[in-house]
């Protein structure tokens, strides 16, 4: 009988970002105090689970989210560059509700094809690297469970691929809240189910929950 393995793709916790920029792959963005509480909450939630492997995106916010989980289970954090945030031409800029970004002519050339998308890393490239990271985590935790800390857009894209949905989508409708777990169950090498949970939901600001209506003045860093 094939062994069962679970890989939890976890989105990092809230980031200290007072200027509301799309920080993307930029270094120097760390968890806020609330983000650290989120990471601790998920670590406590997973404490009794059979976690034998913890892996993370190289970005600080992901590494800091993985740290309490690794500590609880007495593990070192493995870094996998394939778990990194999606590349985006708007990185370092504000790009939120009511900031006028869509009215700036300089931005229009990047918005011509939402199906690829034209403003950043192609969806299919995200699928390829995330599936590689997912299967590597599965192989490292065969018969047990792994946690892989990544970022909203790559997690949502690989889940959409696994569930055979189209890859282009409305960013406001991604089901991938801060510190959430998107859990892939494998039987042998095959994904047999995908689950989703939000152990730190009560700590997440209401305007950042999946499906929340955008609030002017509170930019939502899509793909963060």
JSON list of C-alpha atoms in Angstrom, two decimals:
[
{"chain": "A", "resi": 1, "resn": "UNK", "atom": "CA", "xyz": [0.00, 0.00, 0.00]},
{"chain": "A", "resi": 2, "resn": "UNK", "atom": "CA", "xyz": [1.30, 3.48, -0.88]},
{"chain": "A", "resi": 3, "resn": "UNK", "atom": "CA", "xyz": [2.17, 5.70, 2.06]},
{"chain": "A", "resi": 4, "resn": "UNK", "atom": "CA", "xyz": [0.19, 8.86, 2.80]},
{"chain": "A", "resi": 5, "resn": "UNK", "atom": "CA", "xyz": [2.08, 12.16, 3.01]},
{"chain": "A", "resi": 6, "resn": "UNK", "atom": "CA", "xyz": [0.75, 15.64, 3.72]},
{"chain": "A", "resi": 7, "resn": "UNK", "atom": "CA", "xyz": [2.45, 18.86, 2.63]},
{"chain": "A", "resi": 8, "resn": "UNK", "atom": "CA", "xyz": [1.02, 22.03, 4.18]},
{"chain": "A", "resi": 9, "resn": "UNK", "atom": "CA", "xyz": [1.71, 25.08, 2.02]},
{"chain": "A", "resi": 10, "resn": "UNK", "atom": "CA", "xyz": [1.57, 27.94, 4.49]},
{"chain": "A", "resi": 11, "resn": "UNK", "atom": "CA", "xyz": [1.31, 31.62, 3.67]},
{"chain": "A", "resi": 12, "resn": "UNK", "atom": "CA", "xyz": [3.51, 33.81, 5.88]},
{"chain": "A", "resi": 13, "resn": "UNK", "atom": "CA", "xyz": [2.08, 36.09, 8.58]},
{"chain": "A", "resi": 14, "resn": "UNK", "atom": "CA", "xyz": [1.43, 39.82, 8.45]},
{"chain": "A", "resi": 15, "resn": "UNK", "atom": "CA", "xyz": [4.39, 41.98, 7.38]},
{"chain": "A", "resi": 16, "resn": "UNK", "atom": "CA", "xyz": [5.55, 45.33, 8.79]},
{"chain": "A", "resi": 17, "resn": "UNK", "atom": "CA", "xyz": [4.81, 47.55, 5.80]},
{"chain": "A", "resi": 18, "resn": "UNK", "atom": "CA", "xyz": [3.82, 51.07, 6.93]},
{"chain": "A", "resi": 19, "resn": "UNK", "atom": "CA", "xyz": [4.14, 52.56, 3.44]},
{"chain": "A", "resi": 20, "resn": "UNK", "atom": "CA", "xyz": [1.80, 49.98, 1.89]},
{"chain": "A", "resi": 21, "resn": "UNK", "atom": "CA", "xyz": [4.13, 49.05, -0.96]},
{"chain": "A", "resi": 22, "resn": "UNK", "atom": "CA", "xyz": [3.98, 45.87, -3.02]},
{"chain": "A", "resi": 23, "resn": "UNK", "atom": "CA", "xyz": [7.15, 44.43, -1.48]},
{"chain": "A", "resi": 24, "resn": "UNK", "atom": "CA", "xyz": [7.32, 41.32, -3.68]},
{"chain": "A", "resi": 25, "resn": "UNK", "atom": "CA", "xyz": [10.79, 39.79, -3.63]},
{"chain": "A", "resi": 26, "resn": "UNK", "atom": "CA", "xyz": [12.46, 42.74, -1.93]},
{"chain": "A", "resi": 27, "resn": "UNK", "atom": "CA", "xyz": [14.66, 42.00, 1.07]},
{"chain": "A", "resi": 28, "resn": "UNK", "atom": "CA", "xyz": [14.17, 43.70, 4.41]},
{"chain": "A", "resi": 29, "resn": "UNK", "atom": "CA", "xyz": [10.46, 43.09, 4.96]},
{"chain": "A", "resi": 30, "resn": "UNK", "atom": "CA", "xyz": [9.93, 41.33, 8.27]},
{"chain": "A", "resi": 31, "resn": "UNK", "atom": "CA", "xyz": [6.91, 40.08, 10.17]},
{"chain": "A", "resi": 32, "resn": "UNK", "atom": "CA", "xyz": [5.03, 42.60, 12.25]},
{"chain": "A", "resi": 33, "resn": "UNK", "atom": "CA", "xyz": [4.28, 41.82, 15.90]},
{"chain": "A", "resi": 34, "resn": "UNK", "atom": "CA", "xyz": [0.87, 40.59, 14.76]},
{"chain": "A", "resi": 35, "resn": "UNK", "atom": "CA", "xyz": [2.57, 38.46, 12.11]},
{"chain": "A", "resi": 36, "resn": "UNK", "atom": "CA", "xyz": [4.71, 36.83, 14.77]},
{"chain": "A", "resi": 37, "resn": "UNK", "atom": "CA", "xyz": [1.59, 36.06, 16.79]},
{"chain": "A", "resi": 38, "resn": "UNK", "atom": "CA", "xyz": [0.11, 34.43, 13.69]},
{"chain": "A", "resi": 39, "resn": "UNK", "atom": "CA", "xyz": [3.22, 32.28, 13.22]},
{"chain": "A", "resi": 40, "resn": "UNK", "atom": "CA", "xyz": [3.15, 31.22, 16.87]},
{"chain": "A", "resi": 41, "resn": "UNK", "atom": "CA", "xyz": [-0.55, 30.36, 16.60]},
{"chain": "A", "resi": 42, "resn": "UNK", "atom": "CA", "xyz": [0.03, 28.06, 13.63]},
{"chain": "A", "resi": 43, "resn": "UNK", "atom": "CA", "xyz": [3.02, 26.46, 15.35]},
{"chain": "A", "resi": 44, "resn": "UNK", "atom": "CA", "xyz": [0.80, 25.65, 18.35]},
{"chain": "A", "resi": 45, "resn": "UNK", "atom": "CA", "xyz": [-1.91, 24.35, 15.99]},
{"chain": "A", "resi": 46, "resn": "UNK", "atom": "CA", "xyz": [0.59, 21.97, 14.35]},
{"chain": "A", "resi": 47, "resn": "UNK", "atom": "CA", "xyz": [2.43, 20.94, 17.51]},
{"chain": "A", "resi": 48, "resn": "UNK", "atom": "CA", "xyz": [0.76, 17.55, 17.74]},
{"chain": "A", "resi": 49, "resn": "UNK", "atom": "CA", "xyz": [1.12, 16.76, 14.04]},
{"chain": "A", "resi": 50, "resn": "UNK", "atom": "CA", "xyz": [3.70, 14.41, 12.54]},
{"chain": "A", "resi": 51, "resn": "UNK", "atom": "CA", "xyz": [5.82, 17.18, 11.01]},
{"chain": "A", "resi": 52, "resn": "UNK", "atom": "CA", "xyz": [9.24, 15.89, 9.93]},
{"chain": "A", "resi": 53, "resn": "UNK", "atom": "CA", "xyz": [10.29, 18.57, 7.42]},
{"chain": "A", "resi": 54, "resn": "UNK", "atom": "CA", "xyz": [10.03, 22.38, 7.42]},
{"chain": "A", "resi": 55, "resn": "UNK", "atom": "CA", "xyz": [11.01, 24.31, 4.31]},
{"chain": "A", "resi": 56, "resn": "UNK", "atom": "CA", "xyz": [10.66, 27.98, 3.43]},
{"chain": "A", "resi": 57, "resn": "UNK", "atom": "CA", "xyz": [10.97, 30.64, 0.78]},
{"chain": "A", "resi": 58, "resn": "UNK", "atom": "CA", "xyz": [14.25, 32.55, 1.21]},
{"chain": "A", "resi": 59, "resn": "UNK", "atom": "CA", "xyz": [12.45, 35.82, 2.01]},
{"chain": "A", "resi": 60, "resn": "UNK", "atom": "CA", "xyz": [12.65, 37.04, 5.61]},
{"chain": "A", "resi": 61, "resn": "UNK", "atom": "CA", "xyz": [8.90, 37.05, 6.28]},
{"chain": "A", "resi": 62, "resn": "UNK", "atom": "CA", "xyz": [8.63, 33.40, 5.26]},
{"chain": "A", "resi": 63, "resn": "UNK", "atom": "CA", "xyz": [11.70, 32.31, 7.23]},
{"chain": "A", "resi": 64, "resn": "UNK", "atom": "CA", "xyz": [10.37, 34.09, 10.33]},
{"chain": "A", "resi": 65, "resn": "UNK", "atom": "CA", "xyz": [6.99, 32.38, 9.90]},
{"chain": "A", "resi": 66, "resn": "UNK", "atom": "CA", "xyz": [8.64, 28.96, 9.61]},
{"chain": "A", "resi": 67, "resn": "UNK", "atom": "CA", "xyz": [10.86, 29.46, 12.69]},
{"chain": "A", "resi": 68, "resn": "UNK", "atom": "CA", "xyz": [8.37, 28.67, 15.49]},
{"chain": "A", "resi": 69, "resn": "UNK", "atom": "CA", "xyz": [7.06, 25.63, 13.61]},
{"chain": "A", "resi": 70, "resn": "UNK", "atom": "CA", "xyz": [10.58, 24.27, 13.16]},
{"chain": "A", "resi": 71, "resn": "UNK", "atom": "CA", "xyz": [11.37, 24.99, 16.83]},
{"chain": "A", "resi": 72, "resn": "UNK", "atom": "CA", "xyz": [8.31, 23.13, 18.12]},
{"chain": "A", "resi": 73, "resn": "UNK", "atom": "CA", "xyz": [9.30, 20.04, 16.16]},
{"chain": "A", "resi": 74, "resn": "UNK", "atom": "CA", "xyz": [13.06, 20.27, 16.77]},
{"chain": "A", "resi": 75, "resn": "UNK", "atom": "CA", "xyz": [13.83, 20.73, 13.08]},
{"chain": "A", "resi": 76, "resn": "UNK", "atom": "CA", "xyz": [16.07, 22.95, 11.00]},
{"chain": "A", "resi": 77, "resn": "UNK", "atom": "CA", "xyz": [14.52, 25.13, 8.30]},
{"chain": "A", "resi": 78, "resn": "UNK", "atom": "CA", "xyz": [15.43, 24.10, 4.76]},
{"chain": "A", "resi": 79, "resn": "UNK", "atom": "CA", "xyz": [15.37, 26.93, 2.19]},
{"chain": "A", "resi": 80, "resn": "UNK", "atom": "CA", "xyz": [13.92, 26.32, -1.26]},
{"chain": "A", "resi": 81, "resn": "UNK", "atom": "CA", "xyz": [14.15, 29.23, -3.71]},
{"chain": "A", "resi": 82, "resn": "UNK", "atom": "CA", "xyz": [11.23, 27.77, -5.69]},
{"chain": "A", "resi": 83, "resn": "UNK", "atom": "CA", "xyz": [8.87, 28.85, -2.89]},
{"chain": "A", "resi": 84, "resn": "UNK", "atom": "CA", "xyz": [9.68, 32.54, -3.42]},
{"chain": "A", "resi": 85, "resn": "UNK", "atom": "CA", "xyz": [7.08, 35.22, -4.19]},
{"chain": "A", "resi": 86, "resn": "UNK", "atom": "CA", "xyz": [6.09, 35.80, -7.83]},
{"chain": "A", "resi": 87, "resn": "UNK", "atom": "CA", "xyz": [8.08, 38.43, -9.70]},
{"chain": "A", "resi": 88, "resn": "UNK", "atom": "CA", "xyz": [6.11, 41.63, -10.35]},
{"chain": "A", "resi": 89, "resn": "UNK", "atom": "CA", "xyz": [7.00, 44.82, -12.27]},
{"chain": "A", "resi": 90, "resn": "UNK", "atom": "CA", "xyz": [5.14, 46.90, -9.67]},
{"chain": "A", "resi": 91, "resn": "UNK", "atom": "CA", "xyz": [7.41, 45.73, -6.86]},
{"chain": "A", "resi": 92, "resn": "UNK", "atom": "CA", "xyz": [8.39, 48.59, -4.59]},
{"chain": "A", "resi": 93, "resn": "UNK", "atom": "CA", "xyz": [5.39, 50.71, -5.62]},
{"chain": "A", "resi": 94, "resn": "UNK", "atom": "CA", "xyz": [2.00, 51.30, -4.05]},
{"chain": "A", "resi": 95, "resn": "UNK", "atom": "CA", "xyz": [-0.68, 49.54, -6.04]},
{"chain": "A", "resi": 96, "resn": "UNK", "atom": "CA", "xyz": [-3.88, 49.44, -4.07]},
{"chain": "A", "resi": 97, "resn": "UNK", "atom": "CA", "xyz": [-7.47, 50.57, -3.99]},
{"chain": "A", "resi": 98, "resn": "UNK", "atom": "CA", "xyz": [-7.91, 54.29, -4.65]},
{"chain": "A", "resi": 99, "resn": "UNK", "atom": "CA", "xyz": [-4.23, 55.10, -5.30]},
{"chain": "A", "resi": 100, "resn": "UNK", "atom": "CA", "xyz": [-4.72, 55.87, -9.00]},
{"chain": "A", "resi": 101, "resn": "UNK", "atom": "CA", "xyz": [-2.27, 53.22, -10.23]},
{"chain": "A", "resi": 102, "resn": "UNK", "atom": "CA", "xyz": [-4.60, 52.05, -13.01]},
{"chain": "A", "resi": 103, "resn": "UNK", "atom": "CA", "xyz": [-4.90, 55.59, -14.36]},
{"chain": "A", "resi": 104, "resn": "UNK", "atom": "CA", "xyz": [-1.17, 56.09, -14.82]},
{"chain": "A", "resi": 105, "resn": "UNK", "atom": "CA", "xyz": [-0.22, 55.75, -18.52]},
{"chain": "A", "resi": 106, "resn": "UNK", "atom": "CA", "xyz": [3.22, 54.37, -17.60]},
{"chain": "A", "resi": 107, "resn": "UNK", "atom": "CA", "xyz": [1.50, 51.32, -16.09]},
{"chain": "A", "resi": 108, "resn": "UNK", "atom": "CA", "xyz": [-0.81, 50.51, -18.99]},
{"chain": "A", "resi": 109, "resn": "UNK", "atom": "CA", "xyz": [1.78, 48.55, -21.00]},
{"chain": "A", "resi": 110, "resn": "UNK", "atom": "CA", "xyz": [2.02, 46.09, -18.09]},
{"chain": "A", "resi": 111, "resn": "UNK", "atom": "CA", "xyz": [-1.73, 45.51, -17.86]},
{"chain": "A", "resi": 112, "resn": "UNK", "atom": "CA", "xyz": [-2.52, 44.31, -21.39]},
{"chain": "A", "resi": 113, "resn": "UNK", "atom": "CA", "xyz": [-2.78, 40.59, -20.68]},
{"chain": "A", "resi": 114, "resn": "UNK", "atom": "CA", "xyz": [-4.30, 39.43, -17.38]},
{"chain": "A", "resi": 115, "resn": "UNK", "atom": "CA", "xyz": [-4.24, 35.82, -18.58]},
{"chain": "A", "resi": 116, "resn": "UNK", "atom": "CA", "xyz": [-0.43, 35.49, -18.57]},
{"chain": "A", "resi": 117, "resn": "UNK", "atom": "CA", "xyz": [-0.11, 37.89, -16.60]},
{"chain": "A", "resi": 118, "resn": "UNK", "atom": "CA", "xyz": [1.76, 40.66, -18.43]},
{"chain": "A", "resi": 119, "resn": "UNK", "atom": "CA", "xyz": [2.81, 42.44, -15.21]},
{"chain": "A", "resi": 120, "resn": "UNK", "atom": "CA", "xyz": [4.84, 39.61, -13.75]},
{"chain": "A", "resi": 121, "resn": "UNK", "atom": "CA", "xyz": [5.99, 36.01, -13.66]},
{"chain": "A", "resi": 122, "resn": "UNK", "atom": "CA", "xyz": [3.82, 33.85, -15.97]},
{"chain": "A", "resi": 123, "resn": "UNK", "atom": "CA", "xyz": [1.36, 31.64, -14.09]},
{"chain": "A", "resi": 124, "resn": "UNK", "atom": "CA", "xyz": [2.62, 28.48, -15.77]},
{"chain": "A", "resi": 125, "resn": "UNK", "atom": "CA", "xyz": [6.18, 29.20, -14.57]},
{"chain": "A", "resi": 126, "resn": "UNK", "atom": "CA", "xyz": [4.85, 29.54, -11.05]},
{"chain": "A", "resi": 127, "resn": "UNK", "atom": "CA", "xyz": [3.12, 26.17, -11.41]},
{"chain": "A", "resi": 128, "resn": "UNK", "atom": "CA", "xyz": [6.32, 24.48, -12.55]},
{"chain": "A", "resi": 129, "resn": "UNK", "atom": "CA", "xyz": [8.50, 25.76, -9.72]},
{"chain": "A", "resi": 130, "resn": "UNK", "atom": "CA", "xyz": [5.85, 25.33, -7.02]},
{"chain": "A", "resi": 131, "resn": "UNK", "atom": "CA", "xyz": [5.08, 21.76, -8.10]},
{"chain": "A", "resi": 132, "resn": "UNK", "atom": "CA", "xyz": [8.83, 21.09, -7.94]},
{"chain": "A", "resi": 133, "resn": "UNK", "atom": "CA", "xyz": [8.98, 22.47, -4.39]},
{"chain": "A", "resi": 134, "resn": "UNK", "atom": "CA", "xyz": [5.84, 20.60, -3.39]},
{"chain": "A", "resi": 135, "resn": "UNK", "atom": "CA", "xyz": [7.10, 17.25, -4.62]},
{"chain": "A", "resi": 136, "resn": "UNK", "atom": "CA", "xyz": [10.52, 17.82, -3.01]},
{"chain": "A", "resi": 137, "resn": "UNK", "atom": "CA", "xyz": [8.81, 18.46, 0.34]},
{"chain": "A", "resi": 138, "resn": "UNK", "atom": "CA", "xyz": [6.70, 15.34, -0.18]},
{"chain": "A", "resi": 139, "resn": "UNK", "atom": "CA", "xyz": [9.80, 13.25, -0.84]},
{"chain": "A", "resi": 140, "resn": "UNK", "atom": "CA", "xyz": [11.56, 14.66, 2.24]},
{"chain": "A", "resi": 141, "resn": "UNK", "atom": "CA", "xyz": [8.60, 13.76, 4.48]},
{"chain": "A", "resi": 142, "resn": "UNK", "atom": "CA", "xyz": [7.45, 10.45, 2.97]},
{"chain": "A", "resi": 143, "resn": "UNK", "atom": "CA", "xyz": [4.82, 8.88, 5.18]},
{"chain": "A", "resi": 144, "resn": "UNK", "atom": "CA", "xyz": [4.73, 11.94, 7.44]},
{"chain": "A", "resi": 145, "resn": "UNK", "atom": "CA", "xyz": [3.93, 15.67, 7.10]},
{"chain": "A", "resi": 146, "resn": "UNK", "atom": "CA", "xyz": [5.84, 18.72, 5.89]},
{"chain": "A", "resi": 147, "resn": "UNK", "atom": "CA", "xyz": [5.29, 22.46, 6.15]},
{"chain": "A", "resi": 148, "resn": "UNK", "atom": "CA", "xyz": [6.42, 24.68, 3.28]},
{"chain": "A", "resi": 149, "resn": "UNK", "atom": "CA", "xyz": [6.13, 28.44, 3.86]},
{"chain": "A", "resi": 150, "resn": "UNK", "atom": "CA", "xyz": [5.51, 30.50, 0.75]},
{"chain": "A", "resi": 151, "resn": "UNK", "atom": "CA", "xyz": [3.43, 33.42, -0.53]},
{"chain": "A", "resi": 152, "resn": "UNK", "atom": "CA", "xyz": [-0.17, 34.06, -1.51]},
{"chain": "A", "resi": 153, "resn": "UNK", "atom": "CA", "xyz": [-0.05, 34.08, -5.30]},
{"chain": "A", "resi": 154, "resn": "UNK", "atom": "CA", "xyz": [2.23, 31.04, -5.85]},
{"chain": "A", "resi": 155, "resn": "UNK", "atom": "CA", "xyz": [0.20, 29.03, -3.33]},
{"chain": "A", "resi": 156, "resn": "UNK", "atom": "CA", "xyz": [-3.09, 29.97, -4.98]},
{"chain": "A", "resi": 157, "resn": "UNK", "atom": "CA", "xyz": [-1.76, 29.23, -8.46]},
{"chain": "A", "resi": 158, "resn": "UNK", "atom": "CA", "xyz": [-0.46, 25.75, -7.62]},
{"chain": "A", "resi": 159, "resn": "UNK", "atom": "CA", "xyz": [-3.71, 24.95, -5.78]},
{"chain": "A", "resi": 160, "resn": "UNK", "atom": "CA", "xyz": [-5.70, 26.11, -8.82]},
{"chain": "A", "resi": 161, "resn": "UNK", "atom": "CA", "xyz": [-3.57, 23.87, -11.03]},
{"chain": "A", "resi": 162, "resn": "UNK", "atom": "CA", "xyz": [-4.02, 20.87, -8.73]},
{"chain": "A", "resi": 163, "resn": "UNK", "atom": "CA", "xyz": [-7.78, 21.43, -8.62]},
{"chain": "A", "resi": 164, "resn": "UNK", "atom": "CA", "xyz": [-7.92, 21.92, -12.40]},
{"chain": "A", "resi": 165, "resn": "UNK", "atom": "CA", "xyz": [-9.16, 25.49, -12.33]},
{"chain": "A", "resi": 166, "resn": "UNK", "atom": "CA", "xyz": [-8.10, 28.23, -14.73]},
{"chain": "A", "resi": 167, "resn": "UNK", "atom": "CA", "xyz": [-4.99, 30.07, -13.56]},
{"chain": "A", "resi": 168, "resn": "UNK", "atom": "CA", "xyz": [-6.13, 33.62, -14.31]},
{"chain": "A", "resi": 169, "resn": "UNK", "atom": "CA", "xyz": [-8.45, 34.96, -11.63]},
{"chain": "A", "resi": 170, "resn": "UNK", "atom": "CA", "xyz": [-9.67, 37.90, -9.56]},
{"chain": "A", "resi": 171, "resn": "UNK", "atom": "CA", "xyz": [-6.96, 38.52, -6.89]},
{"chain": "A", "resi": 172, "resn": "UNK", "atom": "CA", "xyz": [-9.65, 39.60, -4.40]},
{"chain": "A", "resi": 173, "resn": "UNK", "atom": "CA", "xyz": [-11.12, 36.10, -4.42]},
{"chain": "A", "resi": 174, "resn": "UNK", "atom": "CA", "xyz": [-8.03, 34.08, -3.58]},
{"chain": "A", "resi": 175, "resn": "UNK", "atom": "CA", "xyz": [-8.65, 31.74, -0.66]},
{"chain": "A", "resi": 176, "resn": "UNK", "atom": "CA", "xyz": [-5.23, 32.16, 0.90]},
{"chain": "A", "resi": 177, "resn": "UNK", "atom": "CA", "xyz": [-5.42, 34.33, 4.00]},
{"chain": "A", "resi": 178, "resn": "UNK", "atom": "CA", "xyz": [-2.36, 35.33, 6.01]},
{"chain": "A", "resi": 179, "resn": "UNK", "atom": "CA", "xyz": [-0.92, 32.35, 7.96]},
{"chain": "A", "resi": 180, "resn": "UNK", "atom": "CA", "xyz": [-3.36, 29.95, 6.28]},
{"chain": "A", "resi": 181, "resn": "UNK", "atom": "CA", "xyz": [-2.62, 26.31, 5.44]},
{"chain": "A", "resi": 182, "resn": "UNK", "atom": "CA", "xyz": [-3.32, 24.83, 2.01]},
{"chain": "A", "resi": 183, "resn": "UNK", "atom": "CA", "xyz": [-2.77, 21.13, 2.64]},
{"chain": "A", "resi": 184, "resn": "UNK", "atom": "CA", "xyz": [-1.97, 18.64, -0.12]},
{"chain": "A", "resi": 185, "resn": "UNK", "atom": "CA", "xyz": [-2.45, 14.95, 0.74]},
{"chain": "A", "resi": 186, "resn": "UNK", "atom": "CA", "xyz": [-0.47, 12.50, -1.36]},
{"chain": "A", "resi": 187, "resn": "UNK", "atom": "CA", "xyz": [-1.01, 8.78, -1.73]},
{"chain": "A", "resi": 188, "resn": "UNK", "atom": "CA", "xyz": [2.37, 7.70, -2.97]},
{"chain": "A", "resi": 189, "resn": "UNK", "atom": "CA", "xyz": [3.25, 10.31, -5.60]},
{"chain": "A", "resi": 190, "resn": "UNK", "atom": "CA", "xyz": [-0.33, 11.33, -6.42]},
{"chain": "A", "resi": 191, "resn": "UNK", "atom": "CA", "xyz": [-2.27, 14.23, -4.92]},
{"chain": "A", "resi": 192, "resn": "UNK", "atom": "CA", "xyz": [-5.55, 12.78, -3.68]},
{"chain": "A", "resi": 193, "resn": "UNK", "atom": "CA", "xyz": [-7.01, 15.81, -1.88]},
{"chain": "A", "resi": 194, "resn": "UNK", "atom": "CA", "xyz": [-6.43, 19.48, -1.14]},
{"chain": "A", "resi": 195, "resn": "UNK", "atom": "CA", "xyz": [-7.64, 21.04, 2.11]},
{"chain": "A", "resi": 196, "resn": "UNK", "atom": "CA", "xyz": [-7.64, 24.58, 3.47]},
{"chain": "A", "resi": 197, "resn": "UNK", "atom": "CA", "xyz": [-7.64, 25.96, 7.01]},
{"chain": "A", "resi": 198, "resn": "UNK", "atom": "CA", "xyz": [-7.04, 29.25, 8.82]},
{"chain": "A", "resi": 199, "resn": "UNK", "atom": "CA", "xyz": [-5.66, 28.54, 12.33]},
{"chain": "A", "resi": 200, "resn": "UNK", "atom": "CA", "xyz": [-4.99, 32.26, 12.92]},
{"chain": "A", "resi": 201, "resn": "UNK", "atom": "CA", "xyz": [-8.15, 33.63, 11.31]},
{"chain": "A", "resi": 202, "resn": "UNK", "atom": "CA", "xyz": [-9.18, 35.65, 14.37]},
{"chain": "A", "resi": 203, "resn": "UNK", "atom": "CA", "xyz": [-5.88, 37.55, 14.19]},
{"chain": "A", "resi": 204, "resn": "UNK", "atom": "CA", "xyz": [-6.26, 38.56, 10.52]},
{"chain": "A", "resi": 205, "resn": "UNK", "atom": "CA", "xyz": [-7.55, 42.12, 9.89]},
{"chain": "A", "resi": 206, "resn": "UNK", "atom": "CA", "xyz": [-11.03, 41.91, 8.36]},
{"chain": "A", "resi": 207, "resn": "UNK", "atom": "CA", "xyz": [-10.08, 43.73, 5.14]},
{"chain": "A", "resi": 208, "resn": "UNK", "atom": "CA", "xyz": [-7.40, 41.11, 4.41]},
{"chain": "A", "resi": 209, "resn": "UNK", "atom": "CA", "xyz": [-9.64, 38.06, 4.65]},
{"chain": "A", "resi": 210, "resn": "UNK", "atom": "CA", "xyz": [-10.46, 36.22, 1.43]},
{"chain": "A", "resi": 211, "resn": "UNK", "atom": "CA", "xyz": [-13.35, 37.86, -0.40]},
{"chain": "A", "resi": 212, "resn": "UNK", "atom": "CA", "xyz": [-13.32, 41.03, 1.73]},
{"chain": "A", "resi": 213, "resn": "UNK", "atom": "CA", "xyz": [-14.38, 44.23, -0.01]},
{"chain": "A", "resi": 214, "resn": "UNK", "atom": "CA", "xyz": [-11.40, 46.51, -0.72]},
{"chain": "A", "resi": 215, "resn": "UNK", "atom": "CA", "xyz": [-11.19, 49.52, 1.61]},
{"chain": "A", "resi": 216, "resn": "UNK", "atom": "CA", "xyz": [-9.81, 52.80, 0.29]},
{"chain": "A", "resi": 217, "resn": "UNK", "atom": "CA", "xyz": [-6.69, 53.75, 2.17]},
{"chain": "A", "resi": 218, "resn": "UNK", "atom": "CA", "xyz": [-5.92, 50.16, 3.12]},
{"chain": "A", "resi": 219, "resn": "UNK", "atom": "CA", "xyz": [-3.95, 48.81, 0.19]},
{"chain": "A", "resi": 220, "resn": "UNK", "atom": "CA", "xyz": [-4.00, 45.05, -0.20]},
{"chain": "A", "resi": 221, "resn": "UNK", "atom": "CA", "xyz": [-0.66, 43.77, -1.47]},
{"chain": "A", "resi": 222, "resn": "UNK", "atom": "CA", "xyz": [-1.92, 41.11, -3.87]},
{"chain": "A", "resi": 223, "resn": "UNK", "atom": "CA", "xyz": [0.42, 38.14, -4.07]},
{"chain": "A", "resi": 224, "resn": "UNK", "atom": "CA", "xyz": [2.16, 39.08, -0.84]}
]
